[in-house]
Amino acid sequence: MNIQDNVKTYYGEVLKSSADLQTDACCTIDSIPNYLKPVLANVHPEVSSRYYGCGLIAPLGLDGATVLDLGSGAGQDVYALAQLVGAPGCVIGVDMTAEQLRIANEYKGWHSEKFGFANVDFIEGDIEKLGALNIPENSIDVIVSNCVINLVEDKAAVFRAAYELLKPGGEFYFSDVYADRRLSEELRHDPVAQGECLGGALYWNDFLQIARNAGFRDPRLVTDRPLTIQNDELKERLAPAKFHSATYRLFKIDGLESACEDYGQAVVYKGGVTNAETIFMLDAHHAIEKDRIFPVCGNTYRMLKESRFAPHFEFHGDWSAHYGIFPGCGVASPFTERDDAAAMSGACC
Ligand SMILES: C[S@@+](CC[C@H](N)C(=O)[O-])C[C@H]1O[C@@H](n2cnc3c(N)ncnc32)[C@H](O)[C@@H]1O
């Protein structure tokens, strides 16, 4: 059975609810921020019971945004995001499994009545062929996806198409499962490992390369957690590979560089992003306090200045001087530091 047929059977027939999963790979245990609790509580229980995501895909600053959810399943994230974008925004879900879409569509009216507006659409389609869906290029503010890319054969095609569909300054914000190594062909095609979001998991470093090749030059990790495989037989088959669930954000910004470079710039968060009154979290390594000068690399500067977050920041500095690699961003100078004592003694090797 090919991967798409296996996935359609797994999510359309085998699984009836989140409780049927054999691992915790597809269940979110991230602590849910308080502001999202009532949002999630507004989703119909039949939809929530078929939630198979592995992270929270609710970035800040969505008011009025156009959002596309790749592999939207029964629609839990779509209906949550619909409330965050509000009446002026819209959320489009794409999925290929008829049974998942049937549930999602069945409760469209119920949700629009509850929210007081209708801003959701579901499309049946293959996210490996997004170009066939007639969504205009440069038209989407934020693309999200929750535990889906691992189930896709041609992962690079999804990243390339996402890049085309995003507006400049837009972002792909998604959760997925990653392996600590490349898995064997046999494991990649094991139907249960595949269905449980493990067999098709990318080795994390291959993911980074695929994202960069698609144009997303500086992938930013937002959250991650190790996964536990509760099914002993499956665990043994997959050992010694280890798995993580992680959320990344990938900005579509032309000038991003492949490393964080230091131009002596800084930003100040002025506040005003909904649900980020005192601290703005850009990613796992950037918690930006309100009213405090925060030194940034050139890429972080652009992510804030050339995205929907720009009105909420003051920007200091320009591009006129370069001070080398930005300290603490994971890349160091390849050269040995000069040992002044040795130099003074005349040592040459
Ligand atoms: C693990 S479930 C996650 C569903 C949803 N995001 C959620 O959080 O509940 C994976 C979903 O991805 C969909 N999917 C997998 N490959 C796909 C593809 N190539 N095109 C469209 N949908 C796909 C499946 O049909 C399934 O609904």
Tab-separated table of C-alpha atoms and ligand atoms in Angstrom:
chain	number	residue	atom	x	y	z
A	1	MET	CA	0.000	0.000	0.000
A	2	ASN	CA	1.440	3.428	-0.854
A	3	ILE	CA	1.792	6.066	1.837
A	4	GLN	CA	-1.290	8.073	0.830
A	5	ASP	CA	-3.560	4.999	0.807
A	6	ASN	CA	-2.158	3.925	4.174
A	7	VAL	CA	-2.736	7.398	5.654
A	8	LYS	CA	-6.281	7.605	4.275
A	9	THR	CA	-7.109	4.196	5.769
A	10	TYR	CA	-5.417	5.015	9.073
A	11	TYR	CA	-7.087	8.401	9.591
A	12	GLY	CA	-10.328	7.579	7.774
A	13	GLU	CA	-11.056	4.077	9.120
A	14	VAL	CA	-8.592	2.724	11.720
A	15	LEU	CA	-8.612	5.682	14.122
A	16	LYS	CA	-11.964	6.741	15.483
A	17	SER	CA	-10.644	9.160	18.085
A	18	SER	CA	-7.396	10.430	19.648
A	19	ALA	CA	-7.744	7.644	22.256
A	20	ASP	CA	-7.011	5.007	19.560
A	21	LEU	CA	-3.432	6.230	19.018
A	22	GLN	CA	-0.717	3.803	20.090
A	23	THR	CA	1.887	6.416	21.036
A	24	ASP	CA	1.773	9.931	22.381
A	25	ALA	CA	3.291	11.183	19.102
A	26	CYS	CA	0.101	12.718	17.813
A	27	CYS	CA	-1.235	14.021	21.123
A	28	THR	CA	-0.421	17.497	22.342
A	29	ILE	CA	0.731	17.692	25.921
A	30	ASP	CA	2.277	21.177	25.616
A	31	SER	CA	0.981	23.328	28.423
A	32	ILE	CA	-1.819	25.288	26.846
A	33	PRO	CA	-1.638	29.036	27.539
A	34	ASN	CA	-4.643	30.339	29.481
A	35	TYR	CA	-5.866	32.540	26.641
A	36	LEU	CA	-6.199	29.497	24.366
A	37	LYS	CA	-8.266	27.416	26.791
A	38	PRO	CA	-11.616	29.127	26.062
A	39	VAL	CA	-10.756	29.152	22.353
A	40	LEU	CA	-10.289	25.375	22.336
A	41	ALA	CA	-13.344	24.894	24.555
A	42	ASN	CA	-15.427	26.539	21.795
A	43	VAL	CA	-14.628	23.723	19.355
A	44	HIS	CA	-17.337	21.066	18.968
A	45	PRO	CA	-16.486	17.889	20.998
A	46	GLU	CA	-16.906	15.622	17.955
A	47	VAL	CA	-14.217	17.645	16.156
A	48	SER	CA	-11.905	17.762	19.211
A	49	SER	CA	-12.193	14.016	19.747
A	50	ARG	CA	-10.568	13.550	16.315
A	51	TYR	CA	-7.649	15.830	16.988
A	52	TYR	CA	-4.389	14.115	16.007
A	53	GLY	CA	-1.968	17.039	16.257
A	54	CYS	CA	1.412	17.050	17.995
A	55	GLY	CA	1.810	20.701	18.995
A	56	LEU	CA	0.157	24.087	19.338
A	57	ILE	CA	-0.038	25.961	16.074
A	58	ALA	CA	-1.366	29.304	17.262
A	59	PRO	CA	1.231	32.020	16.622
A	60	LEU	CA	0.635	35.495	18.013
A	61	GLY	CA	-0.694	38.450	16.046
A	62	LEU	CA	-3.265	36.708	13.873
A	63	ASP	CA	-6.005	39.367	13.955
A	64	GLY	CA	-7.466	39.686	10.442
A	65	ALA	CA	-4.997	37.188	8.922
A	66	THR	CA	-5.570	34.751	6.076
A	67	VAL	CA	-4.423	31.337	7.333
A	68	LEU	CA	-3.992	28.043	5.477
A	69	ASP	CA	-3.896	24.741	7.436
A	70	LEU	CA	-2.137	21.895	5.597
A	71	GLY	CA	-3.627	18.515	6.582
A	72	SER	CA	-6.397	20.068	8.660
A	73	GLY	CA	-8.007	16.715	9.579
A	74	ALA	CA	-11.343	17.046	11.355
A	75	GLY	CA	-10.732	20.776	11.791
A	76	GLN	CA	-9.843	21.436	15.434
A	77	ASP	CA	-7.009	23.866	14.602
A	78	VAL	CA	-9.032	25.528	11.847
A	79	TYR	CA	-11.915	26.268	14.235
A	80	ALA	CA	-9.523	27.502	16.938
A	81	LEU	CA	-7.647	29.739	14.493
A	82	ALA	CA	-10.948	31.034	13.080
A	83	GLN	CA	-11.561	32.685	16.460
A	84	LEU	CA	-8.044	34.142	16.612
A	85	VAL	CA	-8.181	35.729	13.135
A	86	GLY	CA	-11.721	36.974	13.864
A	87	ALA	CA	-14.424	38.046	11.398
A	88	PRO	CA	-12.093	40.021	9.087
A	89	GLY	CA	-9.738	37.046	8.656
A	90	CYS	CA	-10.250	33.602	7.181
A	91	VAL	CA	-8.920	30.070	7.628
A	92	ILE	CA	-8.731	27.476	4.861
A	93	GLY	CA	-8.131	23.806	5.706
A	94	VAL	CA	-6.808	21.305	3.162
A	95	ASP	CA	-6.954	17.539	3.679
A	96	MET	CA	-7.089	14.455	1.465
A	97	THR	CA	-9.059	12.097	3.743
A	98	ALA	CA	-12.790	12.220	2.988
A	99	GLU	CA	-13.862	11.023	6.449
A	100	GLN	CA	-11.837	13.734	8.197
A	101	LEU	CA	-13.299	16.395	5.893
A	102	ARG	CA	-16.809	15.070	6.424
A	103	ILE	CA	-16.557	15.752	10.184
A	104	ALA	CA	-14.928	19.143	9.584
A	105	ASN	CA	-17.707	20.242	7.201
A	106	GLU	CA	-20.528	18.796	9.293
A	107	TYR	CA	-19.856	21.326	12.080
A	108	LYS	CA	-19.207	24.428	9.959
A	109	GLY	CA	-22.668	25.869	10.637
A	110	TRP	CA	-22.488	25.014	14.336
A	111	HIS	CA	-19.213	26.952	14.691
A	112	SER	CA	-20.286	30.003	12.693
A	113	GLU	CA	-23.373	30.273	14.879
A	114	LYS	CA	-21.222	30.023	18.020
A	115	PHE	CA	-18.645	32.576	16.787
A	116	GLY	CA	-21.169	34.938	15.186
A	117	PHE	CA	-19.317	34.878	11.854
A	118	ALA	CA	-18.382	32.411	9.092
A	119	ASN	CA	-14.730	32.566	8.028
A	120	VAL	CA	-13.753	28.936	7.433
A	121	ASP	CA	-13.437	26.809	4.315
A	122	PHE	CA	-12.281	23.221	3.755
A	123	ILE	CA	-10.787	21.948	0.505
A	124	GLU	CA	-10.228	18.317	-0.432
A	125	GLY	CA	-6.734	18.081	-1.891
A	126	ASP	CA	-3.221	16.745	-1.758
A	127	ILE	CA	-0.759	19.095	-0.053
A	128	GLU	CA	2.027	17.658	-2.223
A	129	LYS	CA	0.200	19.330	-5.127
A	130	LEU	CA	-0.817	22.638	-3.593
A	131	GLY	CA	-0.355	24.373	-6.956
A	132	ALA	CA	-3.433	22.507	-8.224
A	133	LEU	CA	-5.727	24.085	-5.620
A	134	ASN	CA	-6.029	27.519	-7.252
A	135	ILE	CA	-4.773	29.403	-4.218
A	136	PRO	CA	-3.005	32.520	-5.548
A	137	GLU	CA	0.734	32.895	-4.916
A	138	ASN	CA	1.722	35.514	-2.300
A	139	SER	CA	-1.797	35.472	-0.833
A	140	ILE	CA	-1.453	33.783	2.582
A	141	ASP	CA	-0.299	35.491	5.805
A	142	VAL	CA	0.340	32.357	7.846
A	143	ILE	CA	0.488	28.686	6.862
A	144	VAL	CA	0.084	26.183	9.691
A	145	SER	CA	0.243	22.400	9.833
A	146	ASN	CA	-0.007	19.934	12.699
A	147	CYS	CA	1.583	16.494	12.528
A	148	VAL	CA	1.197	16.117	8.768
A	149	ILE	CA	4.516	16.684	6.948
A	150	ASN	CA	5.837	13.369	8.342
A	151	LEU	CA	2.992	11.622	6.497
A	152	VAL	CA	3.920	13.136	3.153
A	153	GLU	CA	6.191	11.412	0.633
A	154	ASP	CA	7.548	14.497	-1.169
A	155	LYS	CA	8.212	16.783	1.778
A	156	ALA	CA	10.355	19.215	-0.216
A	157	ALA	CA	7.391	19.871	-2.562
A	158	VAL	CA	5.286	21.022	0.402
A	159	PHE	CA	7.938	23.515	1.596
A	160	ARG	CA	8.483	24.887	-1.921
A	161	ALA	CA	4.740	25.385	-2.473
A	162	ALA	CA	4.284	26.937	0.982
A	163	TYR	CA	7.001	29.457	0.155
A	164	GLU	CA	5.185	30.421	-3.068
A	165	LEU	CA	1.792	30.822	-1.380
A	166	LEU	CA	3.015	32.998	1.488
A	167	LYS	CA	3.012	36.780	1.243
A	168	PRO	CA	6.470	38.346	1.723
A	169	GLY	CA	6.898	38.601	5.502
A	170	GLY	CA	4.475	35.708	6.029
A	171	GLU	CA	5.379	32.539	7.856
A	172	PHE	CA	4.984	28.783	7.910
A	173	TYR	CA	4.347	27.874	11.564
A	174	PHE	CA	4.001	24.143	12.104
A	175	SER	CA	4.388	21.201	14.458
A	176	ASP	CA	5.718	17.842	13.419
A	177	VAL	CA	7.674	14.773	14.549
A	178	TYR	CA	11.443	14.519	13.970
A	179	ALA	CA	13.876	11.617	14.295
A	180	ASP	CA	17.429	11.842	15.624
A	181	ARG	CA	18.664	9.938	12.517
A	182	ARG	CA	17.622	8.820	9.017
A	183	LEU	CA	15.334	5.770	9.344
A	184	SER	CA	15.677	2.604	7.252
A	185	GLU	CA	13.410	2.082	4.209
A	186	GLU	CA	11.742	-0.766	6.074
A	187	LEU	CA	10.772	1.448	9.013
A	188	ARG	CA	9.736	4.298	6.748
A	189	HIS	CA	7.224	1.962	5.094
A	190	ASP	CA	5.991	0.185	8.213
A	191	PRO	CA	2.234	0.974	8.106
A	192	VAL	CA	1.781	1.392	11.874
A	193	ALA	CA	4.972	3.427	12.370
A	194	GLN	CA	3.912	5.559	9.420
A	195	GLY	CA	0.329	6.043	10.628
A	196	GLU	CA	1.555	6.891	14.123
A	197	CYS	CA	3.614	9.780	12.671
A	198	LEU	CA	6.996	8.112	13.341
A	199	GLY	CA	8.003	6.141	10.216
A	200	GLY	CA	7.923	9.213	7.966
A	201	ALA	CA	9.536	11.550	10.488
A	202	LEU	CA	12.389	13.564	9.034
A	203	TYR	CA	15.851	13.449	10.527
A	204	TRP	CA	15.960	16.979	12.018
A	205	ASN	CA	19.075	18.047	10.110
A	206	ASP	CA	17.552	16.919	6.790
A	207	PHE	CA	14.486	19.020	7.631
A	208	LEU	CA	16.644	22.115	8.167
A	209	GLN	CA	18.289	21.590	4.782
A	210	ILE	CA	14.978	21.031	2.974
A	211	ALA	CA	13.508	24.182	4.533
A	212	ARG	CA	16.550	26.259	3.550
A	213	ASN	CA	16.512	24.886	-0.005
A	214	ALA	CA	12.879	25.970	-0.310
A	215	GLY	CA	13.864	29.542	0.580
A	216	PHE	CA	13.217	29.548	4.343
A	217	ARG	CA	16.782	30.448	5.209
A	218	ASP	CA	16.588	30.703	9.001
A	219	PRO	CA	14.221	28.096	10.560
A	220	ARG	CA	13.441	28.998	14.167
A	221	LEU	CA	12.578	26.375	16.792
A	222	VAL	CA	9.629	27.469	18.944
A	223	THR	CA	9.057	24.433	21.227
A	224	ASP	CA	10.067	20.794	21.407
A	225	ARG	CA	9.462	17.737	23.550
A	226	PRO	CA	10.741	14.129	23.479
A	227	LEU	CA	8.151	11.548	22.466
A	228	THR	CA	7.344	8.392	24.369
A	229	ILE	CA	6.387	5.293	22.413
A	230	GLN	CA	4.008	3.351	24.622
A	231	ASN	CA	3.597	0.346	22.325
A	232	ASP	CA	6.562	-1.895	23.273
A	233	GLU	CA	6.646	-3.813	20.006
A	234	LEU	CA	6.711	-0.632	17.957
A	235	LYS	CA	9.304	0.863	20.292
A	236	GLU	CA	11.569	-2.147	19.763
A	237	ARG	CA	11.193	-1.962	15.975
A	238	LEU	CA	12.182	1.704	15.972
A	239	ALA	CA	15.031	1.476	18.515
A	240	PRO	CA	17.554	2.978	18.900
A	241	ALA	CA	16.035	5.955	17.025
A	242	LYS	CA	14.621	8.681	19.247
A	243	PHE	CA	11.821	11.076	18.328
A	244	HIS	CA	10.828	14.619	19.199
A	245	SER	CA	7.758	16.646	18.494
A	246	ALA	CA	8.736	20.209	17.598
A	247	THR	CA	7.172	23.444	16.416
A	248	TYR	CA	9.136	25.581	13.976
A	249	ARG	CA	8.453	28.965	12.405
A	250	LEU	CA	9.831	29.714	8.960
A	251	PHE	CA	9.598	33.305	7.717
A	252	LYS	CA	9.456	34.139	4.029
A	253	ILE	CA	11.792	37.120	4.023
A	254	ASP	CA	14.120	37.762	1.117
A	255	GLY	CA	17.090	39.215	2.966
A	256	LEU	CA	17.496	36.476	5.608
A	257	GLU	CA	21.031	35.097	5.767
A	258	SER	CA	22.069	31.488	6.399
A	259	ALA	CA	23.558	32.450	9.785
A	260	CYS	CA	22.854	35.061	12.434
A	261	GLU	CA	25.154	37.990	11.677
A	262	ASP	CA	25.862	40.847	14.061
A	263	TYR	CA	25.229	44.378	12.758
A	264	GLY	CA	25.046	45.934	16.224
A	265	GLN	CA	21.250	46.212	16.021
A	266	ALA	CA	18.628	46.141	18.760
A	267	VAL	CA	14.841	46.230	19.108
A	268	VAL	CA	12.426	47.366	21.788
A	269	TYR	CA	9.040	45.645	22.151
A	270	LYS	CA	6.448	48.396	22.595
A	271	GLY	CA	3.670	45.960	23.557
A	272	GLY	CA	0.303	45.720	21.868
A	273	VAL	CA	0.451	42.171	20.472
A	274	THR	CA	-2.713	40.472	21.759
A	275	ASN	CA	-1.935	37.952	24.544
A	276	ALA	CA	1.700	39.115	24.841
A	277	GLU	CA	1.299	42.015	27.241
A	278	THR	CA	4.728	41.858	28.910
A	279	ILE	CA	6.855	39.391	26.937
A	280	PHE	CA	6.900	38.681	23.220
A	281	MET	CA	8.187	35.158	22.428
A	282	LEU	CA	9.636	35.056	18.933
A	283	ASP	CA	11.039	31.547	19.397
A	284	ALA	CA	12.601	29.284	22.035
A	285	HIS	CA	15.634	31.581	22.302
A	286	HIS	CA	14.055	35.036	22.050
A	287	ALA	CA	11.820	36.153	24.916
A	288	ILE	CA	11.620	39.906	24.359
A	289	GLU	CA	10.523	41.951	27.366
A	290	LYS	CA	8.376	45.029	26.840
A	291	ASP	CA	10.211	48.391	26.953
A	292	ARG	CA	13.669	46.804	27.262
A	293	ILE	CA	16.485	47.201	24.734
A	294	PHE	CA	17.072	43.770	23.219
A	295	PRO	CA	20.182	43.215	21.028
A	296	VAL	CA	19.390	41.153	17.918
A	297	CYS	CA	21.136	39.592	14.918
A	298	GLY	CA	20.309	40.795	11.412
A	299	ASN	CA	17.867	37.921	10.803
A	300	THR	CA	15.843	38.544	13.971
A	301	TYR	CA	15.781	42.266	13.129
A	302	ARG	CA	14.281	41.453	9.714
A	303	MET	CA	11.799	38.889	11.135
A	304	LEU	CA	10.368	41.642	13.303
A	305	LYS	CA	10.709	44.594	10.910
A	306	GLU	CA	9.466	42.880	7.742
A	307	SER	CA	6.547	40.905	9.202
A	308	ARG	CA	3.164	41.639	10.796
A	309	PHE	CA	4.976	42.337	14.088
A	310	ALA	CA	6.692	45.536	12.856
A	311	PRO	CA	4.175	48.054	14.330
A	312	HIS	CA	4.865	46.677	17.811
A	313	PHE	CA	8.627	47.284	17.802
A	314	GLU	CA	11.143	50.118	17.750
A	315	PHE	CA	14.189	49.383	15.617
A	316	HIS	CA	17.686	50.612	16.428
A	317	GLY	CA	20.714	50.427	14.153
A	318	ASP	CA	21.177	49.802	10.452
A	319	TRP	CA	23.308	47.654	8.142
A	320	SER	CA	26.311	49.976	7.841
A	321	ALA	CA	28.718	48.004	10.058
A	322	HIS	CA	29.200	44.266	10.505
A	323	TYR	CA	30.679	42.822	13.707
A	324	GLY	CA	30.967	39.128	12.726
A	325	ILE	CA	28.806	36.227	13.782
A	326	PHE	CA	26.128	37.020	16.393
A	327	PRO	CA	27.239	35.444	19.695
A	328	GLY	CA	25.145	32.592	21.061
A	329	CYS	CA	23.186	31.769	17.896
A	330	GLY	CA	24.683	28.287	17.490
A	331	VAL	CA	27.441	29.137	14.999
A	332	ALA	CA	30.924	30.037	16.188
A	333	SER	CA	34.020	31.288	14.387
A	334	PRO	CA	35.919	28.287	12.921
A	335	PHE	CA	39.270	29.859	13.816
A	336	THR	CA	41.244	29.331	17.001
A	337	GLU	CA	41.412	32.374	19.213
A	338	ARG	CA	44.858	33.943	19.230
A	339	ASP	CA	46.732	33.013	22.347
A	340	ASP	CA	48.478	36.280	23.178
A	341	ALA	CA	50.952	34.636	25.588
A	342	ALA	CA	52.125	32.171	22.895
A	343	ALA	CA	52.375	34.957	20.289
A	344	MET	CA	54.579	36.994	22.629
A	345	SER	CA	56.917	34.013	23.136
A	346	GLY	CA	57.457	33.770	19.361
A	347	ALA	CA	55.848	30.327	18.978
A	348	CYS	CA	54.964	29.667	15.303
A	349	CYS	CA	53.111	26.344	15.433
B	1	LIG	C1	-2.020	13.208	12.198
B	1	LIG	S1	-3.384	13.783	11.298
B	1	LIG	C2	-3.420	15.481	11.829
B	1	LIG	C3	-4.723	16.148	11.485
B	1	LIG	C4	-4.888	17.556	12.035
B	1	LIG	N1	-3.827	18.428	11.636
B	1	LIG	C5	-5.009	17.507	13.547
B	1	LIG	O1	-4.150	18.130	14.204
B	1	LIG	O2	-5.926	16.872	14.055
B	1	LIG	C6	-2.761	13.916	9.667
B	1	LIG	C7	-3.719	14.450	8.617
B	1	LIG	O3	-2.948	14.770	7.449
B	1	LIG	C8	-3.686	14.421	6.307
B	1	LIG	N2	-2.733	14.212	5.202
B	1	LIG	C9	-1.647	13.407	5.179
B	1	LIG	N3	-1.024	13.495	3.990
B	1	LIG	C10	-1.720	14.388	3.249
B	1	LIG	C11	-1.560	14.918	1.941
B	1	LIG	N4	-0.577	14.510	1.139
B	1	LIG	N5	-2.449	15.834	1.519
B	1	LIG	C12	-3.478	16.236	2.311
B	1	LIG	N6	-3.682	15.774	3.554
B	1	LIG	C13	-2.815	14.865	4.032
B	1	LIG	C14	-4.424	13.152	6.732
B	1	LIG	O4	-5.545	12.930	5.923
B	1	LIG	C15	-4.798	13.464	8.171
B	1	LIG	O5	-6.042	14.062	8.277
